[in-house]
Amino acid sequence: MFDEAMMGGFRDGDLVVLSGQTGEGKTIWTQNLTVNFVKTLPILWLSYEMNMWYFYERFIPILNCEP
């Protein structure tokens, strides 16, 4: 459904920016995508809302590992 809504999905070289209100689930959704895509796609994260260490700590439960 996502690819259809995006008229074919993302293409090579696309810069994807996700925005929305605070607390709507943007970070957790994209962190889950990262965990699933990182083995096949290069991924770069930039966050203007949280510091690097807090951001990293939020990945730990998703990865089910110790820091």
Short mmCIF file of C-alpha atoms in Angstrom, two decimals:
data_model
loop_
_atom_site.label_atom_id
_atom_site.label_comp_id
_atom_site.label_asym_id
_atom_site.label_seq_id
_atom_site.Cartn_x
_atom_site.Cartn_y
_atom_site.Cartn_z
CA MET A 1 0.00 0.00 0.00
CA PHE A 2 2.87 2.38 0.79
CA ASP A 3 4.53 1.88 -2.59
CA GLU A 4 1.19 2.42 -4.30
CA ALA A 5 0.55 5.62 -2.33
CA MET A 6 4.05 6.81 -3.28
CA MET A 7 3.41 6.00 -6.97
CA GLY A 8 5.99 3.21 -7.02
CA GLY A 9 7.83 3.79 -3.76
CA PHE A 10 11.19 5.44 -3.18
CA ARG A 11 13.69 5.63 -6.00
CA ASP A 12 17.49 5.64 -5.95
CA GLY A 13 18.78 9.01 -4.83
CA ASP A 14 15.57 10.12 -3.11
CA LEU A 15 15.91 12.23 0.01
CA VAL A 16 13.04 11.32 2.31
CA VAL A 17 11.92 13.73 5.01
CA LEU A 18 9.28 12.67 7.51
CA SER A 19 7.58 15.38 9.51
CA GLY A 20 4.61 15.69 11.83
CA GLN A 21 3.49 16.67 15.28
CA THR A 22 5.47 15.63 18.36
CA GLY A 23 4.37 12.27 19.77
CA GLU A 24 2.79 10.94 16.57
CA GLY A 25 5.21 7.97 16.23
CA LYS A 26 7.57 9.25 13.53
CA THR A 27 10.73 8.20 15.34
CA ILE A 28 9.61 4.71 16.37
CA TRP A 29 8.20 4.01 12.88
CA THR A 30 11.39 5.10 11.14
CA GLN A 31 13.60 3.30 13.66
CA ASN A 32 11.73 0.08 12.90
CA LEU A 33 12.17 0.72 9.18
CA THR A 34 15.89 1.27 9.78
CA VAL A 35 16.29 -2.04 11.59
CA ASN A 36 14.54 -3.83 8.70
CA PHE A 37 16.31 -1.98 5.85
CA VAL A 38 19.85 -1.49 7.17
CA LYS A 39 21.08 -4.82 5.78
CA THR A 40 20.29 -3.78 2.21
CA LEU A 41 20.21 0.04 2.14
CA PRO A 42 22.54 2.75 3.41
CA ILE A 43 20.69 4.84 6.00
CA LEU A 44 21.57 8.21 7.50
CA TRP A 45 19.72 9.60 10.50
CA LEU A 46 19.51 13.28 11.46
CA SER A 47 17.42 14.47 14.38
CA TYR A 48 16.86 18.03 15.45
CA GLU A 49 14.58 17.02 18.31
CA MET A 50 16.68 14.71 20.51
CA ASN A 51 20.31 14.27 21.42
CA MET A 52 22.36 11.42 20.00
CA TRP A 53 22.51 9.37 23.22
CA TYR A 54 18.77 9.44 23.87
CA PHE A 55 18.19 8.56 20.24
CA TYR A 56 20.59 5.60 20.51
CA GLU A 57 18.89 4.40 23.70
CA ARG A 58 15.58 4.23 21.83
CA PHE A 59 17.09 1.73 19.37
CA ILE A 60 18.07 -0.75 22.10
CA PRO A 61 14.58 -2.20 22.73
CA ILE A 62 13.98 -2.47 18.99
CA LEU A 63 17.24 -4.36 18.51
CA ASN A 64 16.62 -6.36 21.69
CA CYS A 65 20.21 -5.94 22.85
CA GLU A 66 22.29 -4.37 25.60
CA PRO A 67 23.94 -0.94 25.07
#
